[in-house]
């Protein structure tokens, strides 16, 4: 086990614990349906991650269990499914409003990944992988599981965000744009500063 007094250990443990707590809160709503969605997204997330590491797209220099896994297994096992559960639980009913909802989720995830890539040893991209590749795969992963989640989780177990709060002039519109603009500039600043 690779635990030390460093930022990588703190982030790995904190991310795992917070995503477990968030997932449990959603799993309590309908543990069979959300549990199935959790397992499917965990297996797919771990598989994709292993494939991409095997292809040399990126690597994880610091892992909690380096002898057993080439990826940060506990983090991938918990964060990706939590993102999926959160998205399926709260995404608006209609697709034109799901896109801005997921846009915020992807931007928050990518901002965290960009910061982690720039400031820690948790993930390092190879020459054939960059932020846009991760950004694209976040979208693909989450939108596929939104569709899958729509088939697994019944509507009565979901709590879709009211699209009205995302319309122009409403609080959701301001929050959405604040997050998007802030994350675009923050990620751009981090990437630009290190090149």
PDB file of C-alpha atoms in Angstrom:
ATOM      1  CA  UNK A   1       0.000   0.000   0.000  1.00  0.00           C
ATOM      2  CA  UNK A   2       1.335   3.384  -1.022  1.00  0.00           C
ATOM      3  CA  UNK A   3       0.144   5.882   1.597  1.00  0.00           C
ATOM      4  CA  UNK A   4       2.222   8.853   2.586  1.00  0.00           C
ATOM      5  CA  UNK A   5       2.039  12.435   3.778  1.00  0.00           C
ATOM      6  CA  UNK A   6       1.535  13.900   0.312  1.00  0.00           C
ATOM      7  CA  UNK A   7      -1.112  15.570  -1.815  1.00  0.00           C
ATOM      8  CA  UNK A   8      -1.613  12.429  -3.902  1.00  0.00           C
ATOM      9  CA  UNK A   9      -2.595  10.360  -0.877  1.00  0.00           C
ATOM     10  CA  UNK A  10      -4.894  13.075   0.488  1.00  0.00           C
ATOM     11  CA  UNK A  11      -6.649  13.552  -2.856  1.00  0.00           C
ATOM     12  CA  UNK A  12      -7.015   9.818  -3.527  1.00  0.00           C
ATOM     13  CA  UNK A  13      -8.497   9.070  -0.118  1.00  0.00           C
ATOM     14  CA  UNK A  14     -10.700  12.185  -0.015  1.00  0.00           C
ATOM     15  CA  UNK A  15     -12.070  11.569  -3.526  1.00  0.00           C
ATOM     16  CA  UNK A  16     -12.805   7.934  -2.702  1.00  0.00           C
ATOM     17  CA  UNK A  17     -14.552   8.728   0.590  1.00  0.00           C
ATOM     18  CA  UNK A  18     -16.614  11.619  -0.807  1.00  0.00           C
ATOM     19  CA  UNK A  19     -17.728   9.636  -3.847  1.00  0.00           C
ATOM     20  CA  UNK A  20     -18.670   6.656  -1.653  1.00  0.00           C
ATOM     21  CA  UNK A  21     -20.779   8.928   0.564  1.00  0.00           C
ATOM     22  CA  UNK A  22     -22.452  10.542  -2.456  1.00  0.00           C
ATOM     23  CA  UNK A  23     -23.098   7.171  -4.066  1.00  0.00           C
ATOM     24  CA  UNK A  24     -24.600   5.724  -0.870  1.00  0.00           C
ATOM     25  CA  UNK A  25     -27.008   8.660  -0.617  1.00  0.00           C
ATOM     26  CA  UNK A  26     -28.240   7.945  -4.152  1.00  0.00           C
ATOM     27  CA  UNK A  27     -28.155   4.149  -3.771  1.00  0.00           C
ATOM     28  CA  UNK A  28     -30.538   4.435  -0.792  1.00  0.00           C
ATOM     29  CA  UNK A  29     -33.246   5.710  -3.154  1.00  0.00           C
ATOM     30  CA  UNK A  30     -33.417   2.503  -5.199  1.00  0.00           C
ATOM     31  CA  UNK A  31     -30.479   0.263  -4.396  1.00  0.00           C
ATOM     32  CA  UNK A  32     -31.280  -2.402  -6.992  1.00  0.00           C
ATOM     33  CA  UNK A  33     -31.532  -0.072  -9.981  1.00  0.00           C
ATOM     34  CA  UNK A  34     -28.877   2.445  -8.950  1.00  0.00           C
ATOM     35  CA  UNK A  35     -26.710  -0.453  -7.721  1.00  0.00           C
ATOM     36  CA  UNK A  36     -26.834  -2.079 -11.149  1.00  0.00           C
ATOM     37  CA  UNK A  37     -25.981   1.253 -12.769  1.00  0.00           C
ATOM     38  CA  UNK A  38     -23.124   1.732 -10.285  1.00  0.00           C
ATOM     39  CA  UNK A  39     -21.682  -1.724 -11.097  1.00  0.00           C
ATOM     40  CA  UNK A  40     -22.008  -1.299 -14.866  1.00  0.00           C
ATOM     41  CA  UNK A  41     -20.371   2.137 -14.876  1.00  0.00           C
ATOM     42  CA  UNK A  42     -17.606   0.932 -12.538  1.00  0.00           C
ATOM     43  CA  UNK A  43     -16.791  -2.072 -14.732  1.00  0.00           C
ATOM     44  CA  UNK A  44     -16.841  -0.007 -17.939  1.00  0.00           C
ATOM     45  CA  UNK A  45     -14.823   2.834 -16.358  1.00  0.00           C
ATOM     46  CA  UNK A  46     -12.162   0.470 -15.034  1.00  0.00           C
ATOM     47  CA  UNK A  47     -12.013  -1.442 -18.332  1.00  0.00           C
ATOM     48  CA  UNK A  48     -11.633   1.709 -20.440  1.00  0.00           C
ATOM     49  CA  UNK A  49      -8.988   3.012 -18.053  1.00  0.00           C
ATOM     50  CA  UNK A  50      -7.012  -0.243 -18.254  1.00  0.00           C
ATOM     51  CA  UNK A  51      -7.230  -0.221 -22.054  1.00  0.00           C
ATOM     52  CA  UNK A  52      -6.013   3.382 -22.284  1.00  0.00           C
ATOM     53  CA  UNK A  53      -3.150   2.732 -19.861  1.00  0.00           C
ATOM     54  CA  UNK A  54      -2.261  -0.391 -21.859  1.00  0.00           C
ATOM     55  CA  UNK A  55      -2.233   1.640 -25.072  1.00  0.00           C
ATOM     56  CA  UNK A  56       0.096   4.146 -23.410  1.00  0.00           C
ATOM     57  CA  UNK A  57      -2.286   7.123 -23.584  1.00  0.00           C
ATOM     58  CA  UNK A  58      -1.612   8.040 -19.977  1.00  0.00           C
ATOM     59  CA  UNK A  59      -0.239   6.593 -16.770  1.00  0.00           C
ATOM     60  CA  UNK A  60      -0.814   6.888 -13.063  1.00  0.00           C
ATOM     61  CA  UNK A  61       2.601   7.316 -11.399  1.00  0.00           C
ATOM     62  CA  UNK A  62       1.096   7.451  -7.891  1.00  0.00           C
ATOM     63  CA  UNK A  63      -1.415   4.788  -6.890  1.00  0.00           C
ATOM     64  CA  UNK A  64      -2.574   3.605  -3.478  1.00  0.00           C
ATOM     65  CA  UNK A  65      -2.084  -0.055  -4.507  1.00  0.00           C
ATOM     66  CA  UNK A  66       0.772  -0.029  -7.050  1.00  0.00           C
ATOM     67  CA  UNK A  67       1.577  -3.753  -6.686  1.00  0.00           C
ATOM     68  CA  UNK A  68      -1.931  -4.822  -7.647  1.00  0.00           C
ATOM     69  CA  UNK A  69      -3.258  -2.242 -10.115  1.00  0.00           C
ATOM     70  CA  UNK A  70      -1.920  -0.101 -12.962  1.00  0.00           C
ATOM     71  CA  UNK A  71      -4.707   2.384 -12.336  1.00  0.00           C
ATOM     72  CA  UNK A  72      -5.957   4.132  -9.181  1.00  0.00           C
ATOM     73  CA  UNK A  73      -8.507   1.364  -8.725  1.00  0.00           C
ATOM     74  CA  UNK A  74     -10.404   2.696  -5.699  1.00  0.00           C
ATOM     75  CA  UNK A  75     -10.712   6.175  -7.193  1.00  0.00           C
ATOM     76  CA  UNK A  76     -11.962   4.938 -10.584  1.00  0.00           C
ATOM     77  CA  UNK A  77     -14.238   2.406  -8.859  1.00  0.00           C
ATOM     78  CA  UNK A  78     -15.991   5.156  -6.904  1.00  0.00           C
ATOM     79  CA  UNK A  79     -15.728   8.512  -8.721  1.00  0.00           C
ATOM     80  CA  UNK A  80     -16.891   7.472 -12.183  1.00  0.00           C
ATOM     81  CA  UNK A  81     -19.964   5.619 -10.877  1.00  0.00           C
ATOM     82  CA  UNK A  82     -20.807   8.512  -8.548  1.00  0.00           C
ATOM     83  CA  UNK A  83     -20.735  10.922 -11.495  1.00  0.00           C
ATOM     84  CA  UNK A  84     -23.021   8.551 -13.410  1.00  0.00           C
ATOM     85  CA  UNK A  85     -25.457   8.126 -10.508  1.00  0.00           C
ATOM     86  CA  UNK A  86     -25.558  11.881  -9.872  1.00  0.00           C
ATOM     87  CA  UNK A  87     -26.145  12.585 -13.558  1.00  0.00           C
ATOM     88  CA  UNK A  88     -28.910  10.026 -13.947  1.00  0.00           C
ATOM     89  CA  UNK A  89     -30.599  11.074 -10.714  1.00  0.00           C
ATOM     90  CA  UNK A  90     -30.682  14.833 -11.376  1.00  0.00           C
ATOM     91  CA  UNK A  91     -30.447  15.397 -15.146  1.00  0.00           C
ATOM     92  CA  UNK A  92     -33.430  17.277 -16.624  1.00  0.00           C
ATOM     93  CA  UNK A  93     -36.067  15.269 -18.489  1.00  0.00           C
ATOM     94  CA  UNK A  94     -35.521  16.633 -22.003  1.00  0.00           C
ATOM     95  CA  UNK A  95     -32.271  16.242 -23.939  1.00  0.00           C
ATOM     96  CA  UNK A  96     -31.885  19.941 -24.826  1.00  0.00           C
ATOM     97  CA  UNK A  97     -31.580  20.615 -21.080  1.00  0.00           C
ATOM     98  CA  UNK A  98     -29.534  17.503 -20.290  1.00  0.00           C
ATOM     99  CA  UNK A  99     -26.687  18.852 -22.423  1.00  0.00           C
ATOM    100  CA  UNK A 100     -26.032  22.014 -20.341  1.00  0.00           C
ATOM    101  CA  UNK A 101     -26.420  19.938 -17.174  1.00  0.00           C
ATOM    102  CA  UNK A 102     -23.763  17.467 -18.326  1.00  0.00           C
ATOM    103  CA  UNK A 103     -21.684  20.296 -19.702  1.00  0.00           C
ATOM    104  CA  UNK A 104     -21.252  21.566 -16.145  1.00  0.00           C
ATOM    105  CA  UNK A 105     -20.464  18.074 -14.825  1.00  0.00           C
ATOM    106  CA  UNK A 106     -17.870  17.463 -17.550  1.00  0.00           C
ATOM    107  CA  UNK A 107     -16.284  20.880 -16.990  1.00  0.00           C
ATOM    108  CA  UNK A 108     -16.003  20.358 -13.258  1.00  0.00           C
ATOM    109  CA  UNK A 109     -14.501  16.898 -13.784  1.00  0.00           C
ATOM    110  CA  UNK A 110     -12.088  18.142 -16.433  1.00  0.00           C
ATOM    111  CA  UNK A 111     -11.029  21.122 -14.329  1.00  0.00           C
ATOM    112  CA  UNK A 112     -10.184  18.742 -11.498  1.00  0.00           C
ATOM    113  CA  UNK A 113      -8.365  16.390 -13.885  1.00  0.00           C
ATOM    114  CA  UNK A 114      -6.405  19.270 -15.447  1.00  0.00           C
ATOM    115  CA  UNK A 115      -5.357  20.552 -12.040  1.00  0.00           C
ATOM    116  CA  UNK A 116      -4.385  17.041 -10.914  1.00  0.00           C
ATOM    117  CA  UNK A 117      -2.422  16.498 -14.139  1.00  0.00           C
ATOM    118  CA  UNK A 118      -0.551  19.773 -13.712  1.00  0.00           C
ATOM    119  CA  UNK A 119       0.063  19.727  -9.955  1.00  0.00           C
ATOM    120  CA  UNK A 120       0.357  16.084  -8.845  1.00  0.00           C
ATOM    121  CA  UNK A 121       1.695  12.676  -9.835  1.00  0.00           C
ATOM    122  CA  UNK A 122      -1.770  11.111  -9.985  1.00  0.00           C
ATOM    123  CA  UNK A 123      -2.047  11.172 -13.788  1.00  0.00           C
ATOM    124  CA  UNK A 124       0.400  11.972 -16.571  1.00  0.00           C
ATOM    125  CA  UNK A 125      -0.589  12.148 -20.235  1.00  0.00           C
ATOM    126  CA  UNK A 126       1.600  10.726 -22.972  1.00  0.00           C
ATOM    127  CA  UNK A 127       2.417  12.625 -26.159  1.00  0.00           C
ATOM    128  CA  UNK A 128      -0.592  11.100 -27.925  1.00  0.00           C
ATOM    129  CA  UNK A 129      -3.118  12.162 -25.252  1.00  0.00           C
ATOM    130  CA  UNK A 130      -4.208  15.605 -24.139  1.00  0.00           C
ATOM    131  CA  UNK A 131      -6.991  17.484 -22.388  1.00  0.00           C
ATOM    132  CA  UNK A 132      -9.283  17.300 -25.421  1.00  0.00           C
ATOM    133  CA  UNK A 133      -9.054  13.524 -25.491  1.00  0.00           C
ATOM    134  CA  UNK A 134     -10.080  13.308 -21.826  1.00  0.00           C
ATOM    135  CA  UNK A 135     -12.797  15.908 -22.381  1.00  0.00           C
ATOM    136  CA  UNK A 136     -14.229  13.907 -25.282  1.00  0.00           C
ATOM    137  CA  UNK A 137     -14.195  10.625 -23.329  1.00  0.00           C
ATOM    138  CA  UNK A 138     -15.882  12.236 -20.316  1.00  0.00           C
ATOM    139  CA  UNK A 139     -18.718  13.271 -22.645  1.00  0.00           C
ATOM    140  CA  UNK A 140     -18.972   9.856 -24.306  1.00  0.00           C
ATOM    141  CA  UNK A 141     -18.925   7.995 -20.986  1.00  0.00           C
ATOM    142  CA  UNK A 142     -21.502  10.180 -19.240  1.00  0.00           C
ATOM    143  CA  UNK A 143     -23.928  10.470 -22.153  1.00  0.00           C
ATOM    144  CA  UNK A 144     -23.885   6.729 -22.820  1.00  0.00           C
ATOM    145  CA  UNK A 145     -24.630   6.087 -19.160  1.00  0.00           C
ATOM    146  CA  UNK A 146     -27.361   8.726 -19.168  1.00  0.00           C
ATOM    147  CA  UNK A 147     -29.005   6.680 -21.901  1.00  0.00           C
ATOM    148  CA  UNK A 148     -28.332   3.352 -20.115  1.00  0.00           C
ATOM    149  CA  UNK A 149     -29.492   4.854 -16.812  1.00  0.00           C
ATOM    150  CA  UNK A 150     -32.724   5.931 -18.484  1.00  0.00           C
ATOM    151  CA  UNK A 151     -33.427   2.272 -19.265  1.00  0.00           C
ATOM    152  CA  UNK A 152     -32.404   0.971 -15.816  1.00  0.00           C
ATOM    153  CA  UNK A 153     -33.652   3.581 -13.345  1.00  0.00           C
ATOM    154  CA  UNK A 154     -37.409   4.234 -13.383  1.00  0.00           C
ATOM    155  CA  UNK A 155     -38.623   7.814 -13.583  1.00  0.00           C
ATOM    156  CA  UNK A 156     -40.052   7.680 -10.043  1.00  0.00           C
ATOM    157  CA  UNK A 157     -36.539   7.020  -8.694  1.00  0.00           C
ATOM    158  CA  UNK A 158     -35.122  10.080 -10.448  1.00  0.00           C
ATOM    159  CA  UNK A 159     -35.358  13.703  -9.406  1.00  0.00           C
ATOM    160  CA  UNK A 160     -34.819  15.674 -12.621  1.00  0.00           C
ATOM    161  CA  UNK A 161     -33.712  19.251 -12.318  1.00  0.00           C
ATOM    162  CA  UNK A 162     -36.517  21.576 -13.386  1.00  0.00           C
ATOM    163  CA  UNK A 163     -35.486  22.978 -16.767  1.00  0.00           C
ATOM    164  CA  UNK A 164     -37.199  26.262 -15.914  1.00  0.00           C
ATOM    165  CA  UNK A 165     -34.387  27.208 -13.528  1.00  0.00           C
ATOM    166  CA  UNK A 166     -31.889  26.892 -16.412  1.00  0.00           C
ATOM    167  CA  UNK A 167     -33.673  29.434 -18.612  1.00  0.00           C
ATOM    168  CA  UNK A 168     -32.203  32.873 -19.229  1.00  0.00           C
ATOM    169  CA  UNK A 169     -32.497  35.173 -16.245  1.00  0.00           C
ATOM    170  CA  UNK A 170     -33.011  32.380 -13.706  1.00  0.00           C
ATOM    171  CA  UNK A 171     -30.536  31.385 -11.002  1.00  0.00           C
ATOM    172  CA  UNK A 172     -29.635  28.121 -12.757  1.00  0.00           C
ATOM    173  CA  UNK A 173     -28.689  30.028 -15.904  1.00  0.00           C
ATOM    174  CA  UNK A 174     -26.263  32.205 -13.926  1.00  0.00           C
ATOM    175  CA  UNK A 175     -24.785  29.239 -12.045  1.00  0.00           C
ATOM    176  CA  UNK A 176     -24.402  27.270 -15.276  1.00  0.00           C
ATOM    177  CA  UNK A 177     -22.613  30.123 -17.051  1.00  0.00           C
ATOM    178  CA  UNK A 178     -20.473  30.992 -14.050  1.00  0.00           C
ATOM    179  CA  UNK A 179     -19.204  27.408 -13.810  1.00  0.00           C
ATOM    180  CA  UNK A 180     -18.618  27.079 -17.551  1.00  0.00           C
ATOM    181  CA  UNK A 181     -16.795  30.402 -17.922  1.00  0.00           C
ATOM    182  CA  UNK A 182     -14.730  29.888 -14.769  1.00  0.00           C
ATOM    183  CA  UNK A 183     -13.696  26.352 -15.682  1.00  0.00           C
ATOM    184  CA  UNK A 184     -12.814  27.314 -19.272  1.00  0.00           C
ATOM    185  CA  UNK A 185     -10.565  30.144 -18.100  1.00  0.00           C
ATOM    186  CA  UNK A 186      -9.105  28.142 -15.213  1.00  0.00           C
ATOM    187  CA  UNK A 187      -8.253  25.130 -17.389  1.00  0.00           C
ATOM    188  CA  UNK A 188      -6.932  27.395 -20.131  1.00  0.00           C
ATOM    189  CA  UNK A 189      -4.775  29.235 -17.630  1.00  0.00           C
ATOM    190  CA  UNK A 190      -3.365  26.015 -16.169  1.00  0.00           C
ATOM    191  CA  UNK A 191      -2.656  24.503 -19.569  1.00  0.00           C
ATOM    192  CA  UNK A 192      -1.202  27.689 -21.016  1.00  0.00           C
ATOM    193  CA  UNK A 193       0.999  28.384 -18.010  1.00  0.00           C
ATOM    194  CA  UNK A 194       2.671  24.988 -18.236  1.00  0.00           C
ATOM    195  CA  UNK A 195       3.359  24.970 -21.973  1.00  0.00           C
TER     196      UNK A 195
END
